[in-house]
């Protein structure tokens, strides 16, 4: 197993290119199931989750040519509609194949994803919505078995909670359903918007893109022909590098980034004393001498993203004063707290609220990554900790950050990947 060894205290500087967004690429890869023709995707991030979903497509019988940041996919040859446990257990976003498989083939089996390190993460809202569209669903042997042999039909879906994956699954299902589907309380994250635009560009009429109410006019099972899709920049990766600039007191420029998607993070960084130069596709961060504390509540887009909560917590650890962070989306997304405290942070946790008292110094230690964003928070803290920090279990990082150590090294960090000695 690999780990990252980081010697803290280095000033960073220079430019970093932001990769394509994992969370935009995953539903877009799943959406290719709605087509029986070639689809070309570019600007894919080089991360494990992308390779896992592409592997799932090949296991279903699809043809995938994947090189660098480009994949050419043809799902005209799909022969199986079963997403097996071995893949879904590696990556819960595999549930995104449920809607498109069911819509195109009228039946499918997808392993239940189960819980994960940040919370229970049920899929009840996905299933209830598909049932409203005419699917018969049973859960047996750890699998969701869904059938709609006559095809899905349009329906009015009201989500009790805003769900990104739920919205994506239903948009994909509705694209091939018979009739009109309305989704009320839909998610409007940039990743959902790009999926809707891809499907709309294939000729499916979708009203309300980028709002909380979507109306989709289905094709009645006619497969789609997609135009090539260039994946949008990863707003969470971008936010993570902004935090790297802020925590190390370094001027860093992000290239190939869309500032419109990260305004909530920029706003909080401004409150903490950072200044910015923005162009159409670049952001330069100028950090303050001393970071100011900030209060953060995670909420759906365009509010402050849960996927940036851990990284901002690392930043508040180094602020002068006390910050309060409230996590509203996932019930267990504070696993990084005890690891940050091992580095010398002073964080007090009660339920979904963390009170962070800024400290003057952190000290290197052995810490363990628990989920993707928690891992990047530990790396950020390690960049300023005195001495050596070993961040273990970094397979979480590899799932979602494209060459984190390469990009940080190029900015001047002292970070190397090592192998555990057994
Ligand atoms: C997506 O997960 C992202 N993953 C997550 O990013 C992100 O944290 C999350 O959205 C919130 O922004 C991908 O896009 C692949 P949800 P998703 O359905 O779709 C509850 C990362 O680090 N809920 O919007 O699974 C759920 O438990 C990852 O990159 C139900 O109760 O999130 C949560 O409390 C982690 N029933 C809330 O809704 C359901 O059927 C929002 O979850 C579905 C969700």
Short mmCIF file of C-alpha atoms and ligand atoms in Angstrom, two decimals:
data_model
loop_
_atom_site.label_atom_id
_atom_site.label_comp_id
_atom_site.label_asym_id
_atom_site.label_seq_id
_atom_site.Cartn_x
_atom_site.Cartn_y
_atom_site.Cartn_z
CA UNK A 1 0.00 0.00 0.00
CA UNK A 2 1.27 3.49 -0.85
CA UNK A 3 1.58 6.44 1.49
CA UNK A 4 2.60 10.07 1.08
CA UNK A 5 5.57 11.46 2.96
CA UNK A 6 5.44 15.22 3.33
CA UNK A 7 8.02 17.50 4.89
CA UNK A 8 6.13 20.62 5.89
CA UNK A 9 7.12 24.27 5.91
CA UNK A 10 7.94 24.83 2.22
CA UNK A 11 6.61 27.92 0.44
CA UNK A 12 4.77 27.04 -2.77
CA UNK A 13 4.43 29.07 -5.94
CA UNK A 14 3.66 28.87 -9.65
CA UNK A 15 0.90 27.49 -11.82
CA UNK A 16 -1.22 24.36 -11.60
CA UNK A 17 -3.51 23.00 -14.30
CA UNK A 18 -6.87 21.83 -12.99
CA UNK A 19 -8.07 18.47 -14.35
CA UNK A 20 -11.54 17.53 -15.51
CA UNK A 21 -14.14 17.00 -12.79
CA UNK A 22 -14.48 13.42 -11.58
CA UNK A 23 -18.05 14.05 -10.43
CA UNK A 24 -19.02 15.43 -13.85
CA UNK A 25 -17.24 12.64 -15.74
CA UNK A 26 -18.88 9.78 -13.81
CA UNK A 27 -22.53 10.53 -14.71
CA UNK A 28 -21.45 11.43 -18.25
CA UNK A 29 -19.76 8.05 -18.65
CA UNK A 30 -22.94 6.40 -17.31
CA UNK A 31 -25.03 8.46 -19.76
CA UNK A 32 -23.16 6.93 -22.71
CA UNK A 33 -25.32 3.83 -22.03
CA UNK A 34 -28.21 5.85 -23.49
CA UNK A 35 -26.49 5.60 -26.88
CA UNK A 36 -25.63 2.73 -29.22
CA UNK A 37 -23.12 4.81 -31.18
CA UNK A 38 -19.61 6.18 -30.57
CA UNK A 39 -19.26 8.85 -27.89
CA UNK A 40 -16.01 10.74 -27.34
CA UNK A 41 -15.21 12.21 -23.94
CA UNK A 42 -12.21 14.51 -23.41
CA UNK A 43 -10.57 16.14 -20.38
CA UNK A 44 -11.20 13.08 -18.22
CA UNK A 45 -9.19 13.17 -14.99
CA UNK A 46 -6.60 10.44 -14.52
CA UNK A 47 -8.14 8.93 -11.37
CA UNK A 48 -9.12 5.44 -10.28
CA UNK A 49 -12.89 6.10 -10.13
CA UNK A 50 -12.98 6.91 -13.85
CA UNK A 51 -11.11 3.72 -14.73
CA UNK A 52 -13.46 1.72 -12.50
CA UNK A 53 -16.60 2.97 -14.25
CA UNK A 54 -15.07 2.45 -17.70
CA UNK A 55 -14.22 -1.10 -16.62
CA UNK A 56 -17.85 -1.61 -15.62
CA UNK A 57 -18.95 -0.58 -19.13
CA UNK A 58 -16.60 -3.14 -20.67
CA UNK A 59 -17.94 -5.80 -18.28
CA UNK A 60 -21.44 -5.00 -19.59
CA UNK A 61 -20.16 -5.57 -23.15
CA UNK A 62 -19.46 -1.96 -24.15
CA UNK A 63 -16.33 -1.03 -26.10
CA UNK A 64 -13.98 1.46 -24.48
CA UNK A 65 -10.78 2.96 -25.87
CA UNK A 66 -9.23 4.99 -23.08
CA UNK A 67 -5.96 6.84 -23.47
CA UNK A 68 -4.78 9.76 -21.38
CA UNK A 69 -7.66 12.15 -20.86
CA UNK A 70 -9.77 10.83 -23.75
CA UNK A 71 -12.17 7.92 -23.97
CA UNK A 72 -14.06 6.68 -27.00
CA UNK A 73 -17.02 4.58 -25.86
CA UNK A 74 -19.48 2.52 -27.86
CA UNK A 75 -22.30 0.86 -25.95
CA UNK A 76 -23.95 -0.60 -29.04
CA UNK A 77 -22.59 -4.00 -28.02
CA UNK A 78 -23.89 -4.21 -24.44
CA UNK A 79 -24.94 -7.80 -23.68
CA UNK A 80 -25.29 -7.73 -19.88
CA UNK A 81 -27.27 -5.37 -17.66
CA UNK A 82 -25.81 -6.53 -14.37
CA UNK A 83 -23.48 -4.23 -12.42
CA UNK A 84 -21.74 -6.66 -10.14
CA UNK A 85 -20.80 -6.24 -6.47
CA UNK A 86 -17.05 -6.40 -7.22
CA UNK A 87 -17.26 -3.08 -9.06
CA UNK A 88 -20.04 -1.29 -7.16
CA UNK A 89 -18.36 -2.06 -3.83
CA UNK A 90 -15.24 -0.29 -5.12
CA UNK A 91 -17.15 2.81 -6.12
CA UNK A 92 -20.68 3.69 -5.08
CA UNK A 93 -21.13 6.09 -8.02
CA UNK A 94 -21.64 2.90 -10.09
CA UNK A 95 -25.29 3.26 -9.03
CA UNK A 96 -25.45 5.87 -11.80
CA UNK A 97 -25.79 3.07 -14.37
CA UNK A 98 -29.17 2.10 -12.89
CA UNK A 99 -31.26 4.78 -14.63
CA UNK A 100 -29.70 4.51 -18.10
CA UNK A 101 -29.57 0.67 -18.14
CA UNK A 102 -33.20 0.40 -17.10
CA UNK A 103 -34.33 3.07 -19.55
CA UNK A 104 -32.55 1.54 -22.53
CA UNK A 105 -32.90 -2.20 -21.85
CA UNK A 106 -36.07 -2.39 -19.71
CA UNK A 107 -34.30 -4.35 -16.97
CA UNK A 108 -31.13 -4.37 -14.93
CA UNK A 109 -29.49 -5.54 -11.74
CA UNK A 110 -27.17 -3.27 -9.81
CA UNK A 111 -25.46 -4.23 -6.60
CA UNK A 112 -26.57 -2.12 -3.61
CA UNK A 113 -23.73 0.28 -2.82
CA UNK A 114 -24.02 0.08 0.99
CA UNK A 115 -22.71 2.70 3.39
CA UNK A 116 -19.41 4.51 3.24
CA UNK A 117 -16.98 6.41 5.44
CA UNK A 118 -18.96 9.67 5.28
CA UNK A 119 -22.42 8.32 6.09
CA UNK A 120 -25.16 5.83 5.24
CA UNK A 121 -25.81 7.28 1.79
CA UNK A 122 -29.09 5.54 0.97
CA UNK A 123 -30.48 5.37 -2.59
CA UNK A 124 -34.16 5.32 -1.60
CA UNK A 125 -34.91 8.52 -3.52
CA UNK A 126 -33.47 7.08 -6.76
CA UNK A 127 -35.60 3.95 -6.38
CA UNK A 128 -38.83 5.75 -5.42
CA UNK A 129 -38.51 8.01 -8.46
CA UNK A 130 -37.90 5.08 -10.83
CA UNK A 131 -40.97 3.33 -9.37
CA UNK A 132 -43.02 6.44 -10.08
CA UNK A 133 -41.82 6.10 -13.69
CA UNK A 134 -43.22 2.56 -13.87
CA UNK A 135 -40.27 0.43 -12.74
CA UNK A 136 -40.84 -2.67 -10.65
CA UNK A 137 -38.04 -2.84 -8.13
CA UNK A 138 -37.03 -5.47 -5.65
CA UNK A 139 -33.98 -5.79 -3.47
CA UNK A 140 -32.71 -9.33 -3.28
CA UNK A 141 -29.35 -10.88 -2.52
CA UNK A 142 -27.74 -7.47 -2.15
CA UNK A 143 -28.89 -6.36 -5.61
CA UNK A 144 -31.43 -3.83 -6.84
CA UNK A 145 -33.42 -5.67 -9.50
CA UNK A 146 -35.38 -3.28 -11.68
CA UNK A 147 -37.79 -4.07 -14.52
CA UNK A 148 -39.79 -1.94 -16.92
CA UNK A 149 -40.32 -4.23 -19.90
CA UNK A 150 -42.82 -1.87 -21.52
CA UNK A 151 -40.37 1.01 -20.96
CA UNK A 152 -40.42 3.79 -18.37
CA UNK A 153 -43.01 6.53 -18.56
CA UNK A 154 -42.80 10.19 -17.64
CA UNK A 155 -43.83 11.19 -14.11
CA UNK A 156 -43.82 14.07 -11.68
CA UNK A 157 -40.99 13.44 -9.22
CA UNK A 158 -40.69 15.48 -6.04
CA UNK A 159 -37.43 14.77 -4.25
CA UNK A 160 -37.77 15.01 -0.44
CA UNK A 161 -34.12 16.01 -0.35
CA UNK A 162 -31.89 17.48 -3.00
CA UNK A 163 -29.81 14.61 -4.34
CA UNK A 164 -27.09 14.98 -6.97
CA UNK A 165 -26.89 11.30 -7.94
CA UNK A 166 -30.68 10.89 -7.70
CA UNK A 167 -31.25 13.82 -10.05
CA UNK A 168 -28.64 12.46 -12.48
CA UNK A 169 -30.13 8.96 -12.49
CA UNK A 170 -33.64 10.26 -13.13
CA UNK A 171 -32.57 12.73 -15.83
CA UNK A 172 -30.88 9.83 -17.67
CA UNK A 173 -33.89 7.54 -17.19
CA UNK A 174 -36.31 10.28 -18.27
CA UNK A 175 -34.33 10.92 -21.46
CA UNK A 176 -35.48 7.54 -22.89
CA UNK A 177 -38.85 7.36 -21.10
CA UNK A 178 -42.19 7.76 -22.85
CA UNK A 179 -43.61 11.22 -22.18
CA UNK A 180 -42.67 14.08 -19.92
CA UNK A 181 -40.88 13.86 -16.56
CA UNK A 182 -40.75 16.78 -14.17
CA UNK A 183 -38.22 16.74 -11.34
CA UNK A 184 -39.04 19.13 -8.51
CA UNK A 185 -36.31 19.92 -5.96
CA UNK A 186 -33.67 18.80 -8.46
CA UNK A 187 -29.96 19.32 -7.80
CA UNK A 188 -28.34 22.11 -9.82
CA UNK A 189 -24.65 21.44 -9.27
CA UNK A 190 -22.45 22.27 -12.32
CA UNK A 191 -21.95 18.50 -12.80
CA UNK A 192 -25.73 18.00 -13.09
CA UNK A 193 -25.90 20.92 -15.51
CA UNK A 194 -23.22 19.41 -17.77
CA UNK A 195 -25.05 16.07 -17.85
CA UNK A 196 -28.31 17.83 -18.80
CA UNK A 197 -26.53 19.83 -21.52
CA UNK A 198 -24.98 16.66 -22.97
CA UNK A 199 -28.42 15.02 -23.18
CA UNK A 200 -30.08 18.19 -24.50
CA UNK A 201 -27.34 18.46 -27.20
CA UNK A 202 -28.36 14.94 -28.26
CA UNK A 203 -31.82 16.29 -29.10
CA UNK A 204 -33.76 15.63 -25.87
CA UNK A 205 -35.73 18.71 -24.86
CA UNK A 206 -34.90 19.66 -21.28
CA UNK A 207 -36.36 22.75 -19.64
CA UNK A 208 -35.02 24.37 -16.48
CA UNK A 209 -31.35 23.31 -16.77
CA UNK A 210 -29.45 24.86 -13.84
CA UNK A 211 -32.62 25.32 -11.76
CA UNK A 212 -34.36 23.21 -9.11
CA UNK A 213 -37.12 22.18 -11.53
CA UNK A 214 -36.30 20.13 -14.61
CA UNK A 215 -38.70 19.01 -17.32
CA UNK A 216 -37.48 16.26 -19.64
CA UNK A 217 -39.24 15.15 -22.82
CA UNK A 218 -38.30 11.50 -23.31
CA UNK A 219 -37.61 9.72 -26.64
CA UNK A 220 -39.63 6.57 -25.86
CA UNK A 221 -36.56 4.31 -25.91
CA UNK A 222 -34.93 5.72 -29.01
CA UNK A 223 -31.18 5.65 -28.22
CA UNK A 224 -29.37 8.99 -28.34
CA UNK A 225 -26.50 10.19 -30.51
CA UNK A 226 -24.12 12.26 -28.43
CA UNK A 227 -21.78 15.02 -29.56
CA UNK A 228 -18.22 14.90 -28.13
CA UNK A 229 -18.14 16.14 -24.54
CA UNK A 230 -15.28 18.02 -22.88
CA UNK A 231 -15.52 17.48 -19.11
CA UNK A 232 -15.76 20.71 -17.07
CA UNK A 233 -12.88 21.65 -14.71
CA UNK A 234 -12.95 20.05 -11.27
CA UNK A 235 -14.20 22.72 -8.86
CA UNK A 236 -13.23 20.66 -5.80
CA UNK A 237 -9.69 20.06 -7.04
CA UNK A 238 -9.47 23.80 -7.78
CA UNK A 239 -10.73 24.68 -4.30
CA UNK A 240 -8.19 22.30 -2.77
CA UNK A 241 -5.28 24.09 -4.52
CA UNK A 242 -6.64 27.46 -3.40
CA UNK A 243 -6.56 26.11 0.16
CA UNK A 244 -2.96 24.95 -0.46
CA UNK A 245 -2.03 28.53 -1.40
CA UNK A 246 -3.85 29.97 1.61
CA UNK A 247 -2.47 27.55 4.21
CA UNK A 248 1.16 27.82 3.04
CA UNK A 249 0.99 31.59 2.52
CA UNK A 250 1.86 31.18 -1.18
CA UNK A 251 0.79 32.87 -4.38
CA UNK A 252 -0.56 30.17 -6.73
CA UNK A 253 -2.25 30.45 -10.11
CA UNK A 254 -4.84 27.89 -11.17
CA UNK A 255 -5.25 27.40 -14.92
CA UNK A 256 -8.14 25.79 -16.82
CA UNK A 257 -10.61 26.56 -14.06
CA UNK A 258 -14.12 28.01 -14.02
CA UNK A 259 -14.40 30.58 -11.22
CA UNK A 260 -18.21 30.67 -11.53
CA UNK A 261 -18.31 27.17 -10.04
CA UNK A 262 -16.19 27.96 -6.98
CA UNK A 263 -17.62 31.26 -5.82
CA UNK A 264 -18.68 29.85 -2.43
CA UNK A 265 -15.07 28.79 -1.71
CA UNK A 266 -13.64 32.09 -3.00
CA UNK A 267 -16.10 34.00 -0.82
CA UNK A 268 -14.99 32.15 2.32
CA UNK A 269 -11.32 32.57 1.41
CA UNK A 270 -11.92 36.31 1.03
CA UNK A 271 -13.45 36.36 4.52
CA UNK A 272 -10.26 34.65 5.69
CA UNK A 273 -8.20 37.49 4.19
CA UNK A 274 -7.22 36.09 0.76
CA UNK A 275 -7.31 38.24 -2.37
CA UNK A 276 -7.77 37.05 -5.95
CA UNK A 277 -7.04 37.91 -9.57
CA UNK A 278 -9.62 36.28 -11.80
CA UNK A 279 -9.57 35.85 -15.58
CA UNK A 280 -11.89 33.81 -17.73
CA UNK A 281 -10.07 30.55 -17.01
CA UNK A 282 -7.48 31.32 -14.33
CA UNK A 283 -7.45 32.27 -10.66
CA UNK A 284 -4.48 33.63 -8.73
CA UNK A 285 -4.69 33.55 -4.96
CA UNK A 286 -2.83 36.05 -2.74
CA UNK A 287 -2.92 34.80 0.84
CA UNK A 288 -2.95 37.05 3.91
CA UNK A 289 -0.12 37.27 6.49
CA UNK A 290 -2.43 35.66 9.03
CA UNK A 291 -5.57 33.67 8.19
CA UNK A 292 -8.79 34.97 9.77
CA UNK A 293 -11.35 32.55 11.24
CA UNK A 294 -14.57 31.82 9.37
CA UNK A 295 -17.92 30.13 9.94
CA UNK A 296 -19.04 27.56 7.38
CA UNK A 297 -22.24 25.61 6.81
CA UNK A 298 -22.24 23.03 4.03
CA UNK A 299 -25.25 23.06 1.77
CA UNK A 300 -26.24 22.26 -1.80
CA UNK A 301 -24.90 24.28 -4.74
CA UNK A 302 -24.52 27.24 -5.05
CA UNK A 303 -23.90 27.13 -1.28
CA UNK A 304 -20.68 25.96 0.33
CA UNK A 305 -19.90 22.38 -0.87
CA UNK A 306 -19.58 19.48 1.56
CA UNK A 307 -16.70 18.29 -0.65
CA UNK A 308 -14.65 21.33 0.51
CA UNK A 309 -15.50 21.07 4.20
CA UNK A 310 -12.47 19.01 5.26
CA UNK A 311 -9.97 21.17 3.34
CA UNK A 312 -11.38 24.37 4.87
CA UNK A 313 -11.20 22.77 8.29
CA UNK A 314 -7.46 22.26 7.76
CA UNK A 315 -7.25 25.96 6.91
CA UNK A 316 -9.21 27.11 9.96
CA UNK A 317 -6.82 25.09 12.14
CA UNK A 318 -4.16 27.67 11.18
CA UNK A 319 -6.45 30.72 11.56
CA UNK A 320 -6.11 33.30 14.32
CA UNK A 321 -9.27 32.71 16.35
CA UNK A 322 -12.18 30.28 16.47
CA UNK A 323 -14.18 28.98 13.52
CA UNK A 324 -17.42 27.01 13.54
CA UNK A 325 -18.07 24.42 10.82
CA UNK A 326 -21.44 22.77 10.40
CA UNK A 327 -21.85 19.73 8.12
CA UNK A 328 -25.43 19.45 6.89
CA UNK A 329 -25.18 16.91 4.07
CA UNK A 330 -23.52 13.83 5.47
CA UNK A 331 -23.90 12.61 9.06
CA UNK A 332 -20.39 11.23 9.44
CA UNK A 333 -18.17 13.53 7.44
CA UNK A 334 -15.81 14.51 10.27
CA UNK A 335 -13.44 11.54 10.30
CA UNK A 336 -10.54 13.91 9.59
CA UNK A 337 -11.05 15.71 12.93
CA UNK A 338 -9.21 13.19 15.07
CA UNK A 339 -6.41 12.90 12.50
CA UNK A 340 -6.00 16.70 12.33
CA UNK A 341 -5.89 16.73 16.13
CA UNK A 342 -3.04 14.20 15.94
CA UNK A 343 -1.08 16.85 14.05
CA UNK A 344 -1.72 19.34 16.87
CA UNK A 345 -5.05 20.89 15.82
CA UNK A 346 -7.55 21.95 18.48
CA UNK A 347 -10.93 20.83 17.19
CA UNK A 348 -13.93 20.06 19.34
CA UNK A 349 -16.74 18.07 17.83
CA UNK A 350 -20.39 17.75 18.79
CA UNK A 351 -22.77 16.02 16.39
CA UNK A 352 -22.51 17.76 13.05
CA UNK A 353 -20.78 20.87 14.39
CA UNK A 354 -17.03 21.38 14.81
CA UNK A 355 -15.46 24.23 16.74
CA UNK A 356 -11.92 24.86 15.54
CA UNK A 357 -9.54 26.93 17.66
CA UNK A 358 -6.65 28.17 15.57
CA UNK A 359 -3.18 27.06 16.65
CA UNK A 360 0.24 28.58 15.90
CA UNK A 361 1.87 25.35 14.82
CA UNK A 362 1.20 21.80 13.68
CA UNK A 363 3.70 18.97 14.10
CA UNK A 364 4.27 16.13 11.63
CA UNK A 365 2.88 12.70 12.58
CA UNK A 366 1.54 9.51 11.06
CA UNK A 367 -2.07 10.00 10.00
CA UNK A 368 -4.60 7.92 8.17
CA UNK A 369 -6.81 8.97 5.28
CA UNK A 370 -10.45 7.93 5.71
CA UNK A 371 -12.18 9.28 2.62
CA UNK A 372 -11.26 11.28 -0.44
CA UNK A 373 -11.63 14.83 0.85
CA UNK A 374 -10.48 13.98 4.38
CA UNK A 375 -7.27 12.75 2.76
CA UNK A 376 -6.66 16.04 0.97
CA UNK A 377 -7.27 17.94 4.24
CA UNK A 378 -4.50 15.89 5.86
CA UNK A 379 -2.16 16.66 2.98
CA UNK A 380 -2.92 20.39 3.34
CA UNK A 381 -2.21 20.31 7.07
CA UNK A 382 1.00 18.33 6.43
CA UNK A 383 2.23 21.07 4.07
CA UNK A 384 2.54 23.42 7.08
CA UNK A 385 3.28 20.94 9.87
CA UNK A 386 6.78 21.08 11.28
CA UNK A 387 8.72 17.92 10.38
CA UNK A 388 7.52 14.85 8.54
CA UNK A 389 3.94 13.67 8.10
CA UNK A 390 3.11 10.29 6.61
CA UNK A 391 -0.42 10.18 5.17
CA UNK A 392 -1.46 6.54 4.96
CA UNK A 393 -4.25 4.80 3.03
CA UNK A 394 -3.98 7.20 0.14
CA UNK A 395 -5.94 4.93 -2.18
CA UNK A 396 -8.79 7.28 -1.27
CA UNK A 397 -6.83 10.19 -2.82
CA UNK A 398 -6.05 8.19 -5.93
CA UNK A 399 -9.78 7.73 -6.52
CA UNK A 400 -10.36 11.42 -7.03
CA UNK A 401 -7.25 13.61 -7.27
CA UNK A 402 -5.31 13.55 -10.52
CA UNK A 403 -1.58 13.34 -9.66
CA UNK A 404 -1.86 15.28 -6.40
CA UNK A 405 1.74 14.71 -5.40
CA UNK A 406 3.07 15.56 -8.88
CA UNK A 407 1.13 18.81 -8.99
CA UNK A 408 2.12 19.79 -5.43
CA UNK A 409 5.78 18.90 -6.10
CA UNK A 410 5.76 21.11 -9.18
CA UNK A 411 4.50 23.93 -6.96
CA UNK A 412 7.48 23.36 -4.63
CA UNK A 413 6.11 21.03 -1.95
CA UNK A 414 8.36 18.34 -0.47
CA UNK A 415 6.05 15.37 -1.04
CA UNK A 416 6.87 11.84 -2.17
CA UNK A 417 4.89 8.65 -2.62
CA UNK A 418 6.34 5.66 -0.81
CA UNK A 419 5.48 2.01 -0.40
CA UNK A 420 4.65 0.59 3.05
CA UNK A 421 7.29 -1.88 4.15
CA UNK A 422 5.48 -5.01 5.29
C1 LIG B 1 -22.49 13.41 -4.89
O1 LIG B 1 -22.80 12.26 -4.12
C2 LIG B 1 -20.99 13.46 -5.04
N1 LIG B 1 -20.55 12.26 -5.72
C3 LIG B 1 -20.35 13.58 -3.66
O2 LIG B 1 -18.95 13.74 -3.84
C4 LIG B 1 -20.88 14.84 -2.97
O3 LIG B 1 -20.37 14.91 -1.66
C5 LIG B 1 -22.42 14.80 -2.93
O4 LIG B 1 -22.95 14.60 -4.26
C6 LIG B 1 -23.03 16.07 -2.37
O5 LIG B 1 -22.63 17.17 -3.11
C7 LIG B 1 -20.61 12.19 -7.04
O6 LIG B 1 -21.04 13.12 -7.73
C8 LIG B 1 -20.10 10.97 -7.67
P1 LIG B 1 -26.42 13.13 -2.81
P2 LIG B 1 -24.30 11.70 -4.06
O7 LIG B 1 -27.32 12.10 -3.35
O8 LIG B 1 -24.96 11.95 -5.34
C9 LIG B 1 -29.09 11.87 0.95
C10 LIG B 1 -16.67 13.31 -3.38
O9 LIG B 1 -15.93 13.49 -2.37
N2 LIG B 1 -29.76 10.92 0.07
O10 LIG B 1 -26.55 14.52 -3.34
O11 LIG B 1 -24.23 10.33 -3.53
C11 LIG B 1 -27.62 11.52 1.19
O12 LIG B 1 -27.46 10.53 2.19
C12 LIG B 1 -18.07 12.76 -3.24
O13 LIG B 1 -16.29 13.54 -4.54
C13 LIG B 1 -30.83 10.18 0.57
O14 LIG B 1 -31.22 10.32 1.73
O15 LIG B 1 -24.89 12.67 -2.95
C14 LIG B 1 -27.05 12.86 1.58
O16 LIG B 1 -27.32 13.13 2.92
C15 LIG B 1 -18.39 12.22 -1.90
N3 LIG B 1 -31.45 9.29 -0.28
C16 LIG B 1 -27.84 13.84 0.70
O17 LIG B 1 -29.03 13.13 0.32
C17 LIG B 1 -31.05 9.13 -1.57
O18 LIG B 1 -31.67 8.30 -2.27
C18 LIG B 1 -27.12 14.30 -0.55
O19 LIG B 1 -26.58 13.17 -1.23
C19 LIG B 1 -29.97 9.87 -2.05
C20 LIG B 1 -29.34 10.77 -1.22
#
